[in-house]
Amino acid sequence: MIPTLWLLAMAPPALAEGRHVMDAPLPPPPAALTASSTPRGRTLGKPTTLFVNFDGVKLSDCNPSNSKANCHWYNNEEPIPPFTGSVQTKVSVLQAMRRDTADFGIRITALRPPESEDYTMVVYGGTEAEYGALGSAPSGDCLDQRPNEIAFAHVDGDLADWINGGATTALHEAAHSWGLDHVDGDHTVMFPTGDDQPTAFGRECYGVVADIHLNPGMASCPELNQELCADDHAQNAPLVLERLFGGPYVDVRAPTIELLEPADGQYFQAPADFDVRLEIRDDLHPQVYDASLWLGDEPKPEPRPFIEDHFAVAGLPVGTWAFHVELTDEAGNTSRLDFEIEVGEDPPPEPTQDDRGCAVARAQAGPAGAGGGVSGPWLLVVLLLPTLARRRGPR
Ligand SMILES: [Zn+2]
């Protein structure tokens, strides 16, 4: 529904050097609700989930927006492509967001939550140039009575390396969807312009402003502001977030690790080179896990930081190899995966017709770990060397 020209025709406002406008103005919402589900409100003081969608999305049309149904009353004409930044950037943005919200019951994940759970979705993709500002969001929802709204952070393209600015934008837009307004506290998350400097929500009552020139504005939640700041037009974001979502979200769930490739027990010809691909899930995924990878009954090595979902094995000699992978999340919850690989002198048996079909499908899906960083391969090769050196020695 969005008239594309309307966004492109906006005159860029004069800003301090390096500053970017936070919000693209929204087209007027459609007069009628076309809700795909009935908003059911929020129980104050209960934690929420913020899903940062780096994977791209095609939205259909509805009002109000609905994260579970992937629909919105604007930005629904063209698909928003996946964010082009690295895994490291995504994890760093999430870490910065989690730091800013550490005092509140806000779970931040890049894995889409299950259908049974309410969640705000920030679509992290598209560029400032395409959308006319760093982001946008539906606002005015005092006390987050529509807990499944969708907001946007357009920090791809020239800004794809932003960490602080990406985190600020995603939180700023999510907070609009929770009913928070712009305030005049510079370098706080709800300031109407931003850059790549670190921000915080700012534990003060700041004046609510209407625009980037900081003219006083109407508050979405005057009664709450009166209660928390003794002023209808002053907002204390941390107190509001605490009222909405309660105290810190505590991660007590261990990650789960599933082996995608190769199969447990798979045979390779020596020397065996292959990628191990894992599906890692956690309530705070992705993040920097502490990973230990080792073979057989060798002692478990010291853990190393691990953010990828794959690692490379190179030059594995003849033998039956027991692999062990142990991951500890940032809260200290640990999980372990064990599997076996057979390596022999002979080439693997000819695949059956069924196997061949499977192999073709796999090849079309692209090489395992495409687009990943170097930390995976580096990790296991380093770890294997001492093991193999010992095994090759006299017995
Ligand atoms: Zn804003």
Short mmCIF file of C-alpha atoms and ligand atoms in Angstrom, two decimals:
data_model
loop_
_atom_site.label_atom_id
_atom_site.label_comp_id
_atom_site.label_asym_id
_atom_site.label_seq_id
_atom_site.Cartn_x
_atom_site.Cartn_y
_atom_site.Cartn_z
CA MET A 1 0.00 0.00 0.00
CA ILE A 2 2.92 2.34 0.50
CA PRO A 3 3.28 5.01 -2.18
CA THR A 4 6.96 4.62 -2.96
CA LEU A 5 7.35 8.07 -4.45
CA TRP A 6 6.04 9.60 -1.27
CA LEU A 7 9.07 8.35 0.63
CA LEU A 8 11.59 9.26 -2.04
CA ALA A 9 10.22 12.78 -2.31
CA MET A 10 11.00 13.69 1.30
CA ALA A 11 13.49 16.53 1.66
CA PRO A 12 16.36 15.48 3.92
CA PRO A 13 16.26 17.66 7.05
CA ALA A 14 19.35 19.57 8.17
CA LEU A 15 21.20 17.51 10.77
CA ALA A 16 24.35 17.73 12.82
CA GLU A 17 27.24 16.08 11.04
CA GLY A 18 27.09 12.31 11.13
CA ARG A 19 23.55 12.27 12.50
CA HIS A 20 20.81 10.26 10.84
CA VAL A 21 17.04 10.61 11.17
CA MET A 22 15.65 7.68 13.11
CA ASP A 23 12.16 7.35 11.67
CA ALA A 24 10.69 7.45 8.21
CA PRO A 25 7.26 9.10 8.39
CA LEU A 26 4.50 6.54 8.04
CA PRO A 27 1.73 6.60 5.49
CA PRO A 28 -1.64 7.11 7.18
CA PRO A 29 -2.95 3.80 8.50
CA PRO A 30 -5.93 2.35 6.68
CA ALA A 31 -9.25 3.41 8.23
CA ALA A 32 -10.46 -0.13 8.88
CA LEU A 33 -8.80 -2.82 10.94
CA THR A 34 -7.93 -5.86 8.89
CA ALA A 35 -6.43 -7.65 11.81
CA SER A 36 -5.37 -11.22 11.25
CA SER A 37 -5.90 -11.83 14.95
CA THR A 38 -7.54 -10.02 17.81
CA PRO A 39 -5.04 -8.11 19.93
CA ARG A 40 -5.15 -9.57 23.38
CA GLY A 41 -3.17 -7.01 25.34
CA ARG A 42 -0.26 -7.43 27.64
CA THR A 43 -0.06 -8.49 31.25
CA LEU A 44 2.13 -5.83 32.83
CA GLY A 45 5.39 -7.03 34.37
CA LYS A 46 5.67 -10.19 32.23
CA PRO A 47 8.71 -10.65 29.98
CA THR A 48 8.51 -10.13 26.24
CA THR A 49 10.45 -11.53 23.30
CA LEU A 50 12.07 -9.32 20.69
CA PHE A 51 12.77 -11.23 17.47
CA VAL A 52 15.40 -9.52 15.33
CA ASN A 53 14.71 -10.85 11.86
CA PHE A 54 17.95 -10.74 9.82
CA ASP A 55 16.58 -13.26 7.32
CA GLY A 56 14.43 -11.02 5.11
CA VAL A 57 10.65 -11.12 4.84
CA LYS A 58 7.78 -10.53 2.42
CA LEU A 59 4.95 -8.89 4.31
CA SER A 60 1.31 -9.08 3.35
CA ASP A 61 -1.32 -6.49 4.27
CA CYS A 62 -3.00 -6.14 7.68
CA ASN A 63 -3.68 -3.55 10.37
CA PRO A 64 -2.41 -3.56 13.04
CA SER A 65 0.81 -5.28 12.04
CA ASN A 66 1.29 -8.89 13.14
CA SER A 67 4.67 -10.53 13.60
CA LYS A 68 3.24 -14.05 13.62
CA ALA A 69 1.38 -13.50 10.36
CA ASN A 70 4.16 -11.50 8.63
CA CYS A 71 1.78 -8.67 7.73
CA HIS A 72 1.80 -4.89 8.08
CA TRP A 73 -0.09 -1.90 6.71
CA TYR A 74 3.06 -0.46 5.09
CA ASN A 75 6.39 -1.76 3.73
CA ASN A 76 4.36 -4.60 2.25
CA GLU A 77 4.85 -3.98 -1.46
CA GLU A 78 8.36 -5.32 -1.92
CA PRO A 79 10.17 -8.10 -0.04
CA ILE A 80 12.81 -6.88 2.40
CA PRO A 81 15.97 -8.86 1.59
CA PRO A 82 18.10 -10.64 4.20
CA PHE A 83 20.64 -8.47 6.02
CA THR A 84 23.99 -8.69 4.19
CA GLY A 85 26.25 -8.23 7.24
CA SER A 86 28.39 -10.99 8.70
CA VAL A 87 27.47 -13.42 11.46
CA GLN A 88 29.93 -11.52 13.65
CA THR A 89 28.05 -8.26 13.02
CA LYS A 90 24.69 -9.83 13.80
CA VAL A 91 25.98 -11.31 17.06
CA SER A 92 27.60 -7.98 18.00
CA VAL A 93 24.36 -6.07 17.33
CA LEU A 94 22.42 -8.56 19.45
CA GLN A 95 24.99 -8.29 22.24
CA ALA A 96 24.74 -4.49 22.23
CA MET A 97 20.93 -4.74 22.34
CA ARG A 98 21.09 -7.22 25.23
CA ARG A 99 23.44 -4.91 27.15
CA ASP A 100 21.01 -1.99 26.74
CA THR A 101 18.06 -4.09 27.95
CA ALA A 102 19.84 -6.18 30.62
CA ASP A 103 17.69 -4.74 33.42
CA PHE A 104 14.35 -5.67 31.84
CA GLY A 105 12.41 -8.82 30.97
CA ILE A 106 13.25 -8.64 27.27
CA ARG A 107 14.50 -11.78 25.54
CA ILE A 108 16.34 -10.89 22.33
CA THR A 109 16.74 -13.61 19.73
CA ALA A 110 17.36 -13.96 16.00
CA LEU A 111 15.42 -17.25 15.88
CA ARG A 112 11.70 -16.85 15.23
CA PRO A 113 9.78 -17.84 18.39
CA PRO A 114 7.12 -20.54 18.31
CA GLU A 115 3.55 -19.67 17.33
CA SER A 116 2.38 -19.99 20.92
CA GLU A 117 4.52 -17.06 22.07
CA ASP A 118 3.87 -13.33 21.65
CA TYR A 119 6.78 -11.42 20.15
CA THR A 120 7.71 -8.08 18.66
CA MET A 121 9.57 -8.43 15.36
CA VAL A 122 12.18 -5.97 14.13
CA VAL A 123 12.89 -6.56 10.45
CA TYR A 124 16.62 -5.80 10.18
CA GLY A 125 17.17 -5.15 6.49
CA GLY A 126 16.92 -2.68 3.66
CA THR A 127 18.89 0.56 3.48
CA GLU A 128 18.42 4.05 4.84
CA ALA A 129 18.55 5.36 1.27
CA GLU A 130 15.69 3.11 0.14
CA TYR A 131 13.41 3.81 3.09
CA GLY A 132 14.26 7.45 3.84
CA ALA A 133 15.49 6.98 7.45
CA LEU A 134 17.17 4.47 9.75
CA GLY A 135 13.90 2.77 10.58
CA SER A 136 10.22 3.08 11.33
CA ALA A 137 7.61 1.59 13.60
CA PRO A 138 3.97 1.87 14.56
CA SER A 139 3.83 4.11 17.65
CA GLY A 140 1.36 5.27 20.27
CA ASP A 141 0.58 1.79 21.66
CA CYS A 142 0.62 2.82 25.32
CA LEU A 143 1.45 -0.15 27.60
CA ASP A 144 2.05 -2.42 24.57
CA GLN A 145 -1.51 -3.60 24.19
CA ARG A 146 -0.58 -4.95 20.75
CA PRO A 147 2.35 -7.21 21.67
CA ASN A 148 2.89 -8.68 18.18
CA GLU A 149 3.75 -5.59 16.17
CA ILE A 150 6.44 -5.26 13.51
CA ALA A 151 9.10 -2.51 13.40
CA PHE A 152 11.93 -1.87 10.93
CA ALA A 153 15.67 -1.17 11.13
CA HIS A 154 17.09 -0.21 7.71
CA VAL A 155 20.81 -0.30 8.46
CA ASP A 156 22.03 -2.45 5.59
CA GLY A 157 24.11 -1.12 2.68
CA ASP A 158 26.52 1.66 3.71
CA LEU A 159 25.63 1.12 7.37
CA ALA A 160 25.92 -2.69 7.38
CA ASP A 161 28.94 -2.53 9.70
CA TRP A 162 27.15 -0.46 12.33
CA ILE A 163 27.04 -2.20 15.70
CA ASN A 164 25.95 0.46 18.22
CA GLY A 165 23.85 2.29 15.65
CA GLY A 166 22.22 -0.93 14.51
CA ALA A 167 21.41 -1.91 18.09
CA THR A 168 20.09 1.58 18.91
CA THR A 169 17.90 1.64 15.80
CA ALA A 170 16.43 -1.82 16.40
CA LEU A 171 15.70 -1.01 20.07
CA HIS A 172 14.40 2.47 19.27
CA GLU A 173 11.89 1.11 16.77
CA ALA A 174 10.88 -1.82 18.97
CA ALA A 175 10.35 0.65 21.84
CA HIS A 176 8.04 2.78 19.64
CA SER A 177 5.93 -0.34 19.12
CA TRP A 178 5.84 -0.73 22.94
CA GLY A 179 4.47 2.83 23.30
CA LEU A 180 7.63 4.83 24.01
CA ASP A 181 8.01 8.31 22.55
CA HIS A 182 10.91 10.46 21.38
CA VAL A 183 12.69 12.37 24.13
CA ASP A 184 15.21 15.21 24.26
CA GLY A 185 17.98 13.19 25.99
CA ASP A 186 20.88 13.15 23.52
CA HIS A 187 22.60 9.75 23.17
CA THR A 188 19.64 7.99 24.70
CA VAL A 189 17.89 5.29 22.69
CA MET A 190 14.71 7.33 22.18
CA PHE A 191 16.44 10.47 20.81
CA PRO A 192 14.95 11.18 17.36
CA THR A 193 18.30 11.15 15.53
CA GLY A 194 21.19 8.75 15.86
CA ASP A 195 24.64 7.67 14.80
CA ASP A 196 26.96 4.73 15.52
CA GLN A 197 27.86 5.83 19.06
CA PRO A 198 26.81 3.71 22.05
CA THR A 199 23.51 4.69 23.67
CA ALA A 200 21.50 3.72 26.73
CA PHE A 201 17.86 4.22 27.67
CA GLY A 202 18.91 6.85 30.23
CA ARG A 203 17.60 6.69 33.79
CA GLU A 204 16.03 10.15 33.86
CA CYS A 205 12.76 11.82 33.06
CA TYR A 206 13.35 13.41 29.65
CA GLY A 207 10.96 15.71 27.86
CA VAL A 208 8.83 14.11 25.13
CA VAL A 209 9.51 15.76 21.77
CA ALA A 210 7.54 15.94 18.54
CA ASP A 211 10.31 16.09 15.96
CA ILE A 212 14.04 16.10 15.28
CA HIS A 213 14.18 19.80 16.20
CA LEU A 214 13.15 18.77 19.72
CA ASN A 215 9.93 20.78 19.82
CA PRO A 216 7.77 19.59 22.74
CA GLY A 217 5.38 16.83 21.75
CA MET A 218 2.26 14.99 22.82
CA ALA A 219 2.96 11.92 24.94
CA SER A 220 1.45 8.54 24.10
CA CYS A 221 1.22 7.62 27.77
CA PRO A 222 0.51 10.83 29.76
CA GLU A 223 -0.95 9.02 32.77
CA LEU A 224 2.03 6.68 33.08
CA ASN A 225 4.40 9.62 32.66
CA GLN A 226 2.56 11.47 35.41
CA GLU A 227 2.93 8.46 37.70
CA LEU A 228 6.63 7.83 36.95
CA CYS A 229 7.89 11.39 36.35
CA ALA A 230 5.19 13.59 37.90
CA ASP A 231 4.87 15.18 34.45
CA ASP A 232 2.54 14.17 31.59
CA HIS A 233 5.18 15.11 29.05
CA ALA A 234 8.30 13.49 30.55
CA GLN A 235 9.29 9.90 29.94
CA ASN A 236 11.63 7.68 31.96
CA ALA A 237 12.25 4.81 29.57
CA PRO A 238 13.83 2.35 32.05
CA LEU A 239 10.90 2.76 34.46
CA VAL A 240 8.44 2.27 31.61
CA LEU A 241 10.23 -0.86 30.37
CA GLU A 242 10.37 -2.28 33.88
CA ARG A 243 6.65 -1.64 34.28
CA LEU A 244 5.94 -3.37 30.99
CA PHE A 245 8.27 -6.36 31.13
CA GLY A 246 9.51 -6.74 34.73
CA GLY A 247 13.11 -7.40 35.81
CA PRO A 248 15.98 -9.07 33.92
CA TYR A 249 15.36 -12.01 31.62
CA VAL A 250 17.32 -14.96 32.99
CA ASP A 251 18.59 -17.61 30.58
CA VAL A 252 18.35 -21.00 32.29
CA ARG A 253 17.96 -23.07 29.13
CA ALA A 254 20.87 -25.05 27.76
CA PRO A 255 21.47 -24.81 24.00
CA THR A 256 20.53 -27.77 21.80
CA ILE A 257 22.98 -29.06 19.19
CA GLU A 258 21.85 -31.18 16.26
CA LEU A 259 24.18 -32.75 13.68
CA LEU A 260 23.12 -31.80 10.14
CA GLU A 261 26.19 -33.03 8.22
CA PRO A 262 27.80 -35.51 7.94
CA ALA A 263 25.59 -38.30 9.23
CA ASP A 264 26.54 -39.98 12.49
CA GLY A 265 28.66 -43.01 11.47
CA GLN A 266 29.35 -41.76 7.93
CA TYR A 267 32.31 -43.32 6.06
CA PHE A 268 35.07 -41.32 4.33
CA GLN A 269 38.21 -42.30 2.43
CA ALA A 270 41.48 -41.28 4.06
CA PRO A 271 42.66 -38.61 4.36
CA ALA A 272 39.17 -37.30 5.10
CA ASP A 273 38.25 -33.64 4.57
CA PHE A 274 34.72 -32.57 5.38
CA ASP A 275 32.63 -29.84 6.97
CA VAL A 276 30.59 -30.50 10.06
CA ARG A 277 27.35 -28.51 10.05
CA LEU A 278 25.35 -28.07 13.23
CA GLU A 279 21.94 -26.72 14.06
CA ILE A 280 22.35 -24.81 17.31
CA ARG A 281 19.31 -23.51 19.15
CA ASP A 282 19.11 -21.47 22.32
CA ASP A 283 16.72 -18.93 23.77
CA LEU A 284 19.43 -16.30 23.10
CA HIS A 285 20.71 -17.47 19.72
CA PRO A 286 22.96 -16.48 18.07
CA GLN A 287 25.54 -15.51 20.67
CA VAL A 288 29.20 -16.18 21.49
CA TYR A 289 29.32 -19.74 22.78
CA ASP A 290 32.30 -21.29 24.52
CA ALA A 291 33.05 -24.38 22.45
CA SER A 292 35.26 -27.38 23.06
CA LEU A 293 35.83 -29.85 20.23
CA TRP A 294 37.81 -33.01 20.79
CA LEU A 295 38.27 -36.59 19.64
CA GLY A 296 37.94 -39.94 21.38
CA ASP A 297 39.15 -40.11 24.95
CA GLU A 298 41.54 -37.18 24.64
CA PRO A 299 41.20 -34.68 27.48
CA LYS A 300 38.63 -31.98 26.79
CA PRO A 301 40.48 -28.86 25.60
CA GLU A 302 39.96 -25.34 26.93
CA PRO A 303 36.88 -23.80 25.32
CA ARG A 304 37.19 -21.17 22.61
CA PRO A 305 34.70 -18.55 21.41
CA PHE A 306 32.43 -19.94 18.69
CA ILE A 307 29.72 -18.05 16.79
CA GLU A 308 29.40 -20.12 13.62
CA ASP A 309 27.32 -23.24 13.07
CA HIS A 310 30.00 -25.23 11.26
CA PHE A 311 33.65 -26.23 11.34
CA ALA A 312 36.03 -27.93 8.95
CA VAL A 313 37.89 -31.18 9.48
CA ALA A 314 40.99 -31.71 7.35
CA GLY A 315 43.26 -34.69 6.79
CA LEU A 316 41.61 -37.14 9.17
CA PRO A 317 43.52 -40.48 8.92
CA VAL A 318 42.21 -44.06 8.97
CA GLY A 319 40.30 -44.95 12.10
CA THR A 320 37.01 -44.82 13.91
CA TRP A 321 36.79 -41.32 15.30
CA ALA A 322 34.51 -40.27 18.13
CA PHE A 323 33.81 -36.53 17.90
CA HIS A 324 32.71 -34.51 20.90
CA VAL A 325 31.29 -30.98 20.74
CA GLU A 326 30.46 -29.12 23.93
CA LEU A 327 28.83 -25.68 23.88
CA THR A 328 28.27 -23.36 26.82
CA ASP A 329 26.03 -20.34 26.34
CA GLU A 330 26.80 -16.91 27.79
CA ALA A 331 24.74 -17.69 30.90
CA GLY A 332 26.78 -20.85 31.58
CA ASN A 333 24.31 -23.51 30.38
CA THR A 334 26.11 -26.42 28.68
CA SER A 335 25.17 -29.05 26.08
CA ARG A 336 27.15 -31.77 24.37
CA LEU A 337 26.95 -33.61 21.03
CA ASP A 338 28.76 -36.89 20.28
CA PHE A 339 29.04 -38.61 16.92
CA GLU A 340 31.31 -41.03 15.05
CA ILE A 341 33.09 -40.89 11.71
CA GLU A 342 34.63 -43.90 9.95
CA VAL A 343 37.74 -43.32 7.85
CA GLY A 344 39.25 -46.15 5.76
CA GLU A 345 41.63 -46.83 2.84
CA ASP A 346 38.89 -47.68 0.31
CA PRO A 347 36.64 -45.23 -1.51
CA PRO A 348 33.09 -45.05 -0.17
CA PRO A 349 30.65 -47.58 -1.67
CA GLU A 350 28.83 -46.52 -4.85
CA PRO A 351 25.74 -44.58 -3.88
CA THR A 352 22.38 -46.16 -4.54
CA GLN A 353 19.88 -44.29 -6.73
CA ASP A 354 18.23 -42.78 -3.66
CA ASP A 355 21.52 -41.63 -2.19
CA ARG A 356 22.50 -40.01 -5.46
CA GLY A 357 19.32 -37.93 -5.50
CA CYS A 358 20.11 -36.80 -2.02
CA ALA A 359 23.67 -35.89 -2.94
CA VAL A 360 22.47 -33.76 -5.85
CA ALA A 361 20.03 -31.90 -3.63
CA ARG A 362 22.81 -31.24 -1.16
CA ALA A 363 25.15 -29.94 -3.84
CA GLN A 364 22.50 -27.52 -5.08
CA ALA A 365 22.08 -26.16 -1.59
CA GLY A 366 25.62 -24.84 -1.82
CA PRO A 367 28.76 -25.82 0.03
CA ALA A 368 28.42 -26.21 3.75
CA GLY A 369 29.39 -23.10 5.60
CA ALA A 370 29.27 -20.82 2.58
CA GLY A 371 29.56 -17.22 3.66
CA GLY A 372 30.85 -18.09 7.09
CA GLY A 373 33.91 -16.69 8.75
CA VAL A 374 37.20 -18.32 9.50
CA SER A 375 36.66 -19.09 13.16
CA GLY A 376 35.09 -22.51 12.46
CA PRO A 377 37.82 -24.07 10.30
CA TRP A 378 40.53 -22.42 12.35
CA LEU A 379 39.07 -23.88 15.49
CA LEU A 380 39.07 -27.58 14.71
CA VAL A 381 42.23 -27.70 12.67
CA VAL A 382 44.10 -26.19 15.59
CA LEU A 383 42.49 -28.59 18.00
CA LEU A 384 43.14 -31.68 15.92
CA LEU A 385 46.84 -31.13 15.42
CA PRO A 386 48.09 -32.19 18.88
CA THR A 387 45.73 -35.15 18.85
CA LEU A 388 46.93 -36.41 15.49
CA ALA A 389 50.55 -35.84 16.34
CA ARG A 390 50.20 -38.07 19.35
CA ARG A 391 48.29 -40.74 17.42
CA ARG A 392 50.96 -40.95 14.76
CA GLY A 393 53.67 -41.53 17.31
CA PRO A 394 54.90 -45.01 18.28
CA ARG A 395 52.33 -47.07 20.19
ZN ZN B 1 11.63 7.19 16.55
#
